[in-house]
Coordinates of C-alpha atoms in Angstrom, one line a residue:
M1 CA -9.7 20.9 24.3
F2 CA -13.6 21.8 24.6
L3 CA -14.6 18.3 23.0
R4 CA -12.2 16.7 25.7
S5 CA -13.8 18.5 28.8
A6 CA -17.2 18.0 27.5
L7 CA -17.0 14.4 26.7
P8 CA -17.6 13.0 30.3
T9 CA -20.6 15.3 30.7
L10 CA -22.0 14.2 27.2
A11 CA -21.3 10.6 27.8
A12 CA -23.2 10.7 31.2
L13 CA -26.3 12.2 29.5
F14 CA -26.2 9.9 26.9
L15 CA -25.8 6.9 29.0
A16 CA -28.9 7.9 30.7
A17 CA -30.7 7.7 27.4
A18 CA -29.1 4.6 25.9
P19 CA -30.3 1.6 27.8
A20 CA -32.5 -0.9 26.2
A21 CA -35.6 0.6 27.8
A22 CA -34.6 3.7 25.9
Q23 CA -35.0 2.1 22.5
E24 CA -38.7 2.5 22.7
R25 CA -38.4 6.2 22.8
L26 CA -36.0 6.1 19.9
G27 CA -38.9 5.4 17.6
P28 CA -39.0 3.0 14.7
P29 CA -35.6 2.0 12.7
T30 CA -35.0 4.3 9.9
G31 CA -31.8 2.5 8.5
S32 CA -28.9 0.2 9.1
V33 CA -25.3 0.5 9.1
S34 CA -22.0 -1.6 9.1
L35 CA -18.8 -0.5 10.0
Q36 CA -15.2 -1.9 10.0
Q37 CA -12.7 -0.1 12.3
V38 CA -9.2 -0.3 13.9
Q39 CA -8.7 1.1 17.4
V40 CA -5.5 1.7 19.3
A41 CA -5.7 2.8 22.9
F42 CA -3.6 3.5 25.8
I43 CA -6.0 5.4 28.1
G44 CA -6.9 7.8 25.3
S45 CA -7.9 6.1 22.0
G46 CA -7.8 6.6 18.3
E47 CA -10.1 4.9 15.7
A48 CA -10.4 5.0 11.9
G49 CA -12.5 2.9 9.6
E50 CA -15.4 3.0 6.9
G51 CA -18.8 1.3 6.3
T52 CA -21.9 1.4 4.5
L53 CA -25.4 3.2 5.7
R54 CA -28.3 1.7 4.3
F55 CA -31.2 4.4 4.2
G56 CA -34.3 4.1 2.1
R57 CA -33.5 1.9 -0.9
R58 CA -29.9 3.2 -1.2
S59 CA -26.6 2.3 0.2
Y60 CA -24.0 5.0 0.9
P61 CA -20.2 4.5 1.7
I62 CA -19.2 6.2 4.9
T63 CA -15.9 6.9 6.6
V64 CA -15.4 7.1 10.4
G65 CA -12.7 8.6 12.6
G66 CA -12.5 9.7 16.1
L67 CA -10.7 10.3 19.3
G68 CA -11.6 9.3 23.0
I69 CA -10.8 8.0 26.3
G70 CA -11.4 4.7 28.4
A71 CA -9.6 1.9 26.4
I72 CA -6.3 -0.2 26.4
G73 CA -5.0 -2.3 23.6
A74 CA -5.6 -2.6 19.9
S75 CA -8.4 -4.3 18.0
R76 CA -10.2 -4.5 14.8
M77 CA -13.9 -4.1 15.1
T78 CA -16.6 -5.2 12.6
A79 CA -20.0 -3.8 13.9
T80 CA -23.6 -3.6 12.3
G81 CA -26.6 -2.0 13.8
T82 CA -29.7 0.1 13.7
V83 CA -30.2 3.6 12.8
Y84 CA -33.0 5.7 14.4
G85 CA -34.1 9.2 13.8
L86 CA -32.7 9.6 10.3
R87 CA -35.1 11.8 8.2
R88 CA -32.8 13.0 5.6
V89 CA -29.4 11.4 4.5
Q90 CA -27.7 14.8 5.0
D91 CA -28.3 14.6 8.6
F92 CA -26.2 11.5 8.9
A93 CA -22.7 12.9 8.4
G94 CA -21.3 15.0 11.1
A95 CA -20.0 14.8 14.8
Y96 CA -21.2 12.0 17.0
V97 CA -20.6 11.1 20.7
Q98 CA -20.0 7.5 21.0
L99 CA -20.3 5.2 24.1
R100 CA -18.8 2.1 23.7
E101 CA -17.9 -1.1 25.9
G102 CA -16.2 -4.4 24.6
W103 CA -13.1 -6.7 24.8
A104 CA -11.1 -8.5 22.4
L105 CA -8.6 -11.6 23.1
G106 CA -7.4 -12.9 20.0
D107 CA -10.1 -13.6 17.6
Q108 CA -12.6 -13.7 20.3
G109 CA -14.4 -10.6 21.3
R110 CA -17.5 -8.5 21.4
G111 CA -19.1 -5.2 22.7
S112 CA -21.7 -2.5 22.0
V113 CA -21.6 0.8 20.6
W114 CA -24.2 3.9 21.1
L115 CA -23.6 6.8 18.7
R116 CA -25.7 10.1 18.7
N117 CA -25.2 13.4 16.9
N118 CA -26.9 16.7 17.2
K119 CA -29.5 16.1 14.8
G120 CA -31.4 13.5 16.7
V121 CA -29.7 10.4 14.8
T122 CA -28.8 7.5 17.0
M123 CA -27.1 4.3 16.3
K124 CA -27.1 1.1 18.4
L125 CA -24.2 -1.4 17.1
N126 CA -23.3 -4.9 18.0
A127 CA -19.7 -5.3 17.6
R128 CA -17.3 -8.2 16.9
R129 CA -13.7 -7.4 18.0
Q130 CA -10.3 -9.1 17.2
G131 CA -7.0 -8.2 18.9
L132 CA -6.0 -7.5 22.6
Q133 CA -8.2 -4.8 24.1
L134 CA -10.4 -3.7 27.0
S135 CA -12.7 -0.8 26.1
L136 CA -15.2 1.0 28.2
G137 CA -15.3 4.9 27.3
A138 CA -16.6 7.8 25.3
D139 CA -15.4 9.3 22.0
G140 CA -15.9 12.0 19.8
V141 CA -16.5 10.5 16.3
L142 CA -16.6 12.1 12.7
I143 CA -18.7 10.5 10.3
G144 CA -18.6 11.5 6.7
F145 CA -19.6 10.4 3.1
K146 CA -16.9 9.0 0.8

C-alpha cells in the first residue's frame, strides 16, 4: 500500500530530474543494460523479464519484475540503454522507481524508460515494443541477479 501511495510523488520528483538536460548531472556512463520484458496492463500493470548488465569488463544476467499504474494493453519490450552512478555491482540490485512512456501497435512501437534506485543508480533506456499497448506511467520495479 505504501508503494502504491508513494509512486505518484516519487514519479513527480523523478520526472523533474529525468529530462535530457538532467543527463549532464548524471555524470559519465558507468555501464550499460539490455532488457527483454512482457508487460500486461489495464490501468494497473505488471511486468516480468530478464536482461544483462555490463559493468566494468563483465556481464551479469539480471531479472526484472514490477507493478505499476498508467497503461492499457499488452506488449513485449526490448530495451537498451545507459547506466549512470553505479560504483559497485552490488548497488545495482534492488528496488527502482520506473517512469515509462511508449506505444505498440503490432510489430511497430517504441518508448523510453527511466529507472532510479535509492543508491543513486539511474538507467535511461530506449525501448522497442511489439503488441497493442499505450503506456505512460510509473512502476515499482525489483531488479536482481540470476
